[in-house]
Amino acid sequence: MIWGQLSLQDSNSPLMDELVWFHDFAMLPLVLISSYVLCIIYSLLSTKSSTQQAYEHHQLESIWTLMPIIILVTLAYPSLHLLYILDETHSPSMTIKVIGHQWYWSYQYSDFMNLEFDSYMLPDDDLSNGNVRLMEVDNRMVIPMMLETRVLVTAADVMHAWTIPSMGVKADAVPGRLNQLSLFPYRPGVFYGQCSEICGANHSFMPIAVEAITTSSFKNWAIKMYNENIES
């Protein structure tokens, strides 16, 4: 994502691919309808003819009743299908629990080792070359690429929202409740998000950074983090 970008972020998951496709698909009838309405308005303003004596037109009324129904049905089916697949996880390789706090995130890798850490935003003085201001954190959430990861989202105090736009996921973090989402990155890199629920004074300063790496690199990272936790 760059400043001034108007389009969606580059996709890094099959879910985001589906969202981008549905966005483009929905924009087609919107553009056509908007263009048609503008043409009608221009025609009415530029002509002097009048139809004050026309009180009914059954064919025209049928057309403007059926056309919106057809358009809505055409948009409804892919929309419902997309809502269904966004909430499904099939065979996740692991599960990560994300807990929102005021104002940072905690991550728990409890499937294969008792690995827990907090993730705070890096202040400007600690940024390195290439880091994104107000988006970089001290501990990124690391996941393996080309494998499905289930993420359980909750909160410890107030409502938050865990969001990664490039992966097409957004889940409310509600105290006392677990919400589920699925991640399947198909290319390596660091992908950023932010809390999308106004949660207090520092709501704008609890970014999310997810790093997708290869499976072998992920194993080495997990062992390193586990050893550091034991030493501390």
Tab-separated table of C-alpha atoms in Angstrom:
chain	number	residue	atom	x	y	z
A	1	MET	CA	0.000	0.000	0.000
A	2	ILE	CA	1.331	3.447	-0.928
A	3	TRP	CA	0.069	6.908	-0.036
A	4	GLY	CA	-2.646	8.221	-2.309
A	5	GLN	CA	-3.520	4.731	-3.592
A	6	LEU	CA	-7.182	4.542	-4.614
A	7	SER	CA	-7.477	0.865	-5.501
A	8	LEU	CA	-7.375	-2.151	-3.208
A	9	GLN	CA	-4.105	-3.494	-1.853
A	10	ASP	CA	-2.314	-6.262	-3.742
A	11	SER	CA	-3.780	-9.604	-2.781
A	12	ASN	CA	-1.840	-12.171	-0.763
A	13	SER	CA	-4.494	-14.830	-0.150
A	14	PRO	CA	-7.261	-16.647	-2.027
A	15	LEU	CA	-9.838	-14.832	0.125
A	16	MET	CA	-8.555	-11.453	-0.995
A	17	ASP	CA	-8.581	-12.664	-4.599
A	18	GLU	CA	-12.297	-13.414	-4.222
A	19	LEU	CA	-12.952	-10.022	-2.630
A	20	VAL	CA	-11.138	-8.208	-5.445
A	21	TRP	CA	-13.094	-10.195	-8.037
A	22	PHE	CA	-16.427	-9.400	-6.360
A	23	HIS	CA	-15.499	-5.718	-6.092
A	24	ASP	CA	-14.770	-5.533	-9.823
A	25	PHE	CA	-17.901	-7.542	-10.623
A	26	ALA	CA	-20.126	-5.260	-8.514
A	27	MET	CA	-18.605	-2.112	-10.012
A	28	LEU	CA	-19.737	-3.078	-13.523
A	29	PRO	CA	-23.521	-2.672	-12.979
A	30	LEU	CA	-22.895	0.361	-10.752
A	31	VAL	CA	-20.994	2.147	-13.512
A	32	LEU	CA	-23.601	1.186	-16.130
A	33	ILE	CA	-26.516	2.346	-13.960
A	34	SER	CA	-24.777	5.616	-13.075
A	35	SER	CA	-24.011	6.293	-16.738
A	36	TYR	CA	-27.591	5.542	-17.758
A	37	VAL	CA	-29.022	7.853	-15.080
A	38	LEU	CA	-26.687	10.672	-16.142
A	39	CYS	CA	-27.760	10.235	-19.756
A	40	ILE	CA	-31.434	10.405	-18.763
A	41	ILE	CA	-30.828	13.552	-16.702
A	42	TYR	CA	-28.966	15.189	-19.582
A	43	SER	CA	-31.737	14.216	-21.997
A	44	LEU	CA	-34.450	15.685	-19.752
A	45	LEU	CA	-32.564	18.932	-19.262
A	46	SER	CA	-31.650	19.408	-22.912
A	47	THR	CA	-35.005	18.642	-24.588
A	48	LYS	CA	-38.141	20.756	-24.727
A	49	SER	CA	-40.528	17.884	-25.400
A	50	SER	CA	-43.051	16.967	-22.716
A	51	THR	CA	-44.889	13.784	-21.759
A	52	GLN	CA	-47.465	15.295	-19.442
A	53	GLN	CA	-50.278	13.377	-21.186
A	54	ALA	CA	-48.654	9.930	-20.658
A	55	TYR	CA	-50.120	8.329	-17.545
A	56	GLU	CA	-49.100	4.681	-17.936
A	57	HIS	CA	-46.764	2.432	-19.872
A	58	HIS	CA	-46.982	-1.233	-18.883
A	59	GLN	CA	-43.908	-2.385	-20.805
A	60	LEU	CA	-41.711	0.351	-19.340
A	61	GLU	CA	-42.980	-0.318	-15.811
A	62	SER	CA	-42.248	-4.023	-16.223
A	63	ILE	CA	-38.713	-3.295	-17.409
A	64	TRP	CA	-37.799	-0.951	-14.545
A	65	THR	CA	-39.250	-3.444	-12.051
A	66	LEU	CA	-37.554	-6.559	-13.431
A	67	MET	CA	-34.133	-5.054	-14.128
A	68	PRO	CA	-33.339	-4.159	-10.473
A	69	ILE	CA	-34.511	-7.621	-9.398
A	70	ILE	CA	-32.186	-9.294	-11.908
A	71	ILE	CA	-29.244	-7.099	-10.874
A	72	LEU	CA	-29.796	-7.760	-7.146
A	73	VAL	CA	-30.065	-11.522	-7.648
A	74	THR	CA	-26.906	-11.468	-9.769
A	75	LEU	CA	-25.032	-9.671	-6.964
A	76	ALA	CA	-26.603	-11.669	-4.115
A	77	TYR	CA	-25.336	-15.124	-5.074
A	78	PRO	CA	-21.573	-14.347	-5.211
A	79	SER	CA	-21.948	-12.130	-2.144
A	80	LEU	CA	-23.480	-14.921	-0.039
A	81	HIS	CA	-20.921	-17.401	-1.364
A	82	LEU	CA	-18.127	-15.036	-0.356
A	83	LEU	CA	-19.550	-14.561	3.141
A	84	TYR	CA	-19.621	-18.326	3.551
A	85	ILE	CA	-16.025	-19.007	2.510
A	86	LEU	CA	-14.686	-16.088	4.576
A	87	ASP	CA	-15.856	-17.831	7.753
A	88	GLU	CA	-14.622	-21.331	6.884
A	89	THR	CA	-11.393	-23.069	7.868
A	90	HIS	CA	-10.768	-26.465	6.301
A	91	SER	CA	-7.532	-28.064	7.510
A	92	PRO	CA	-5.422	-25.468	9.367
A	93	SER	CA	-1.779	-26.313	9.984
A	94	MET	CA	-1.869	-24.468	13.300
A	95	THR	CA	-3.947	-22.119	15.424
A	96	ILE	CA	-2.845	-18.746	16.769
A	97	LYS	CA	-4.779	-16.856	19.422
A	98	VAL	CA	-4.772	-13.057	19.139
A	99	ILE	CA	-5.748	-10.960	22.158
A	100	GLY	CA	-6.377	-7.227	21.908
A	101	HIS	CA	-5.371	-4.941	24.768
A	102	GLN	CA	-5.296	-1.206	25.327
A	103	TRP	CA	-3.172	-0.626	23.287
A	104	TYR	CA	-1.201	-3.576	21.968
A	105	TRP	CA	-1.708	-7.137	20.714
A	106	SER	CA	-0.757	-10.455	22.313
A	107	TYR	CA	-0.102	-13.633	20.305
A	108	GLN	CA	-0.239	-17.206	21.590
A	109	TYR	CA	1.136	-20.184	19.632
A	110	SER	CA	-0.217	-23.050	21.727
A	111	ASP	CA	-0.428	-25.926	19.216
A	112	PHE	CA	3.153	-27.152	19.346
A	113	MET	CA	4.854	-25.077	22.049
A	114	ASN	CA	3.830	-22.652	24.757
A	115	LEU	CA	4.942	-19.544	22.885
A	116	GLU	CA	3.484	-16.167	23.876
A	117	PHE	CA	4.594	-12.603	23.217
A	118	ASP	CA	3.248	-9.058	23.071
A	119	SER	CA	3.437	-6.764	20.055
A	120	TYR	CA	3.864	-3.006	20.568
A	121	MET	CA	4.260	-0.250	18.014
A	122	LEU	CA	7.860	0.868	17.536
A	123	PRO	CA	8.501	4.536	18.394
A	124	ASP	CA	10.103	6.748	15.768
A	125	ASP	CA	13.502	6.646	17.475
A	126	ASP	CA	13.709	2.836	17.124
A	127	LEU	CA	12.807	2.615	13.434
A	128	SER	CA	15.341	1.190	10.982
A	129	ASN	CA	15.722	1.809	7.265
A	130	GLY	CA	12.752	0.314	5.453
A	131	ASN	CA	10.435	0.306	8.466
A	132	VAL	CA	7.015	1.892	8.043
A	133	ARG	CA	6.303	4.670	10.529
A	134	LEU	CA	3.327	4.039	12.850
A	135	MET	CA	2.979	0.516	11.377
A	136	GLU	CA	6.097	-1.339	12.524
A	137	VAL	CA	6.053	-3.421	15.733
A	138	ASP	CA	8.708	-4.922	17.986
A	139	ASN	CA	7.394	-8.510	17.609
A	140	ARG	CA	5.669	-9.494	14.383
A	141	MET	CA	3.172	-12.308	14.090
A	142	VAL	CA	5.012	-14.885	11.947
A	143	ILE	CA	3.176	-17.537	9.902
A	144	PRO	CA	4.271	-20.080	7.277
A	145	MET	CA	3.360	-19.362	3.677
A	146	MET	CA	1.357	-21.800	1.531
A	147	LEU	CA	-0.234	-23.284	4.663
A	148	GLU	CA	-3.591	-22.435	6.222
A	149	THR	CA	-3.438	-20.815	9.644
A	150	ARG	CA	-6.486	-20.431	11.846
A	151	VAL	CA	-6.568	-17.243	13.937
A	152	LEU	CA	-8.795	-16.931	17.007
A	153	VAL	CA	-9.418	-13.306	17.950
A	154	THR	CA	-10.597	-11.975	21.310
A	155	ALA	CA	-9.978	-9.022	23.638
A	156	ALA	CA	-8.998	-8.585	27.275
A	157	ASP	CA	-10.594	-5.206	28.026
A	158	VAL	CA	-12.649	-3.397	25.358
A	159	MET	CA	-13.641	-4.166	21.766
A	160	HIS	CA	-10.903	-4.124	19.145
A	161	ALA	CA	-10.738	-5.362	15.538
A	162	TRP	CA	-7.882	-7.357	13.989
A	163	THR	CA	-7.496	-6.482	10.309
A	164	ILE	CA	-5.070	-7.356	7.507
A	165	PRO	CA	-6.398	-5.744	4.279
A	166	SER	CA	-3.996	-7.502	1.881
A	167	MET	CA	-5.211	-10.880	3.158
A	168	GLY	CA	-8.881	-9.906	3.132
A	169	VAL	CA	-9.515	-10.588	6.833
A	170	LYS	CA	-11.160	-8.544	9.560
A	171	ALA	CA	-12.491	-9.916	12.848
A	172	ASP	CA	-13.911	-8.113	15.868
A	173	ALA	CA	-12.043	-8.747	19.119
A	174	VAL	CA	-14.802	-8.955	21.715
A	175	PRO	CA	-14.085	-9.673	25.413
A	176	GLY	CA	-15.356	-13.113	26.396
A	177	ARG	CA	-15.870	-14.253	22.788
A	178	LEU	CA	-13.710	-15.990	20.176
A	179	ASN	CA	-13.998	-15.022	16.527
A	180	GLN	CA	-12.326	-17.099	13.831
A	181	LEU	CA	-10.612	-16.291	10.559
A	182	SER	CA	-8.274	-18.027	8.139
A	183	LEU	CA	-4.926	-16.945	6.677
A	184	PHE	CA	-3.319	-18.529	3.608
A	185	PRO	CA	-0.474	-16.329	2.316
A	186	TYR	CA	0.990	-17.459	-0.987
A	187	ARG	CA	3.990	-15.149	-1.109
A	188	PRO	CA	6.526	-14.079	1.536
A	189	GLY	CA	6.707	-10.606	2.997
A	190	VAL	CA	5.467	-8.339	5.781
A	191	PHE	CA	1.832	-7.279	5.654
A	192	TYR	CA	0.409	-4.534	7.828
A	193	GLY	CA	-2.949	-3.784	9.380
A	194	GLN	CA	-4.466	-1.713	12.148
A	195	CYS	CA	-7.118	-1.944	14.820
A	196	SER	CA	-10.401	-1.142	13.048
A	197	GLU	CA	-12.544	-0.508	16.124
A	198	ILE	CA	-12.249	2.741	18.090
A	199	CYS	CA	-10.924	1.440	21.411
A	200	GLY	CA	-9.641	4.478	23.264
A	201	ALA	CA	-7.070	7.261	23.235
A	202	ASN	CA	-4.287	5.212	21.601
A	203	HIS	CA	-6.491	3.393	19.116
A	204	SER	CA	-4.355	4.647	16.224
A	205	PHE	CA	-1.153	3.312	17.789
A	206	MET	CA	-1.682	-0.453	17.941
A	207	PRO	CA	-0.689	-1.640	14.458
A	208	ILE	CA	-0.566	-5.237	13.230
A	209	ALA	CA	2.382	-6.736	11.358
A	210	VAL	CA	2.160	-10.257	9.913
A	211	GLU	CA	5.282	-11.779	8.385
A	212	ALA	CA	4.891	-14.722	5.999
A	213	ILE	CA	7.979	-16.907	5.615
A	214	THR	CA	8.843	-20.368	4.332
A	215	THR	CA	8.069	-23.438	6.433
A	216	SER	CA	11.717	-24.168	7.238
A	217	SER	CA	12.343	-20.557	8.254
A	218	PHE	CA	9.237	-20.642	10.409
A	219	LYS	CA	10.512	-23.676	12.313
A	220	ASN	CA	13.816	-21.922	13.006
A	221	TRP	CA	11.976	-18.769	14.127
A	222	ALA	CA	9.695	-20.728	16.486
A	223	ILE	CA	12.635	-22.515	18.111
A	224	LYS	CA	14.512	-19.234	18.517
A	225	MET	CA	11.511	-17.478	20.092
A	226	TYR	CA	10.890	-20.438	22.398
A	227	ASN	CA	14.493	-20.437	23.625
A	228	GLU	CA	14.398	-16.692	24.206
A	229	ASN	CA	11.211	-17.068	26.280
A	230	ILE	CA	12.819	-19.784	28.403
A	231	GLU	CA	15.927	-17.659	29.017
A	232	SER	CA	13.842	-14.618	29.985
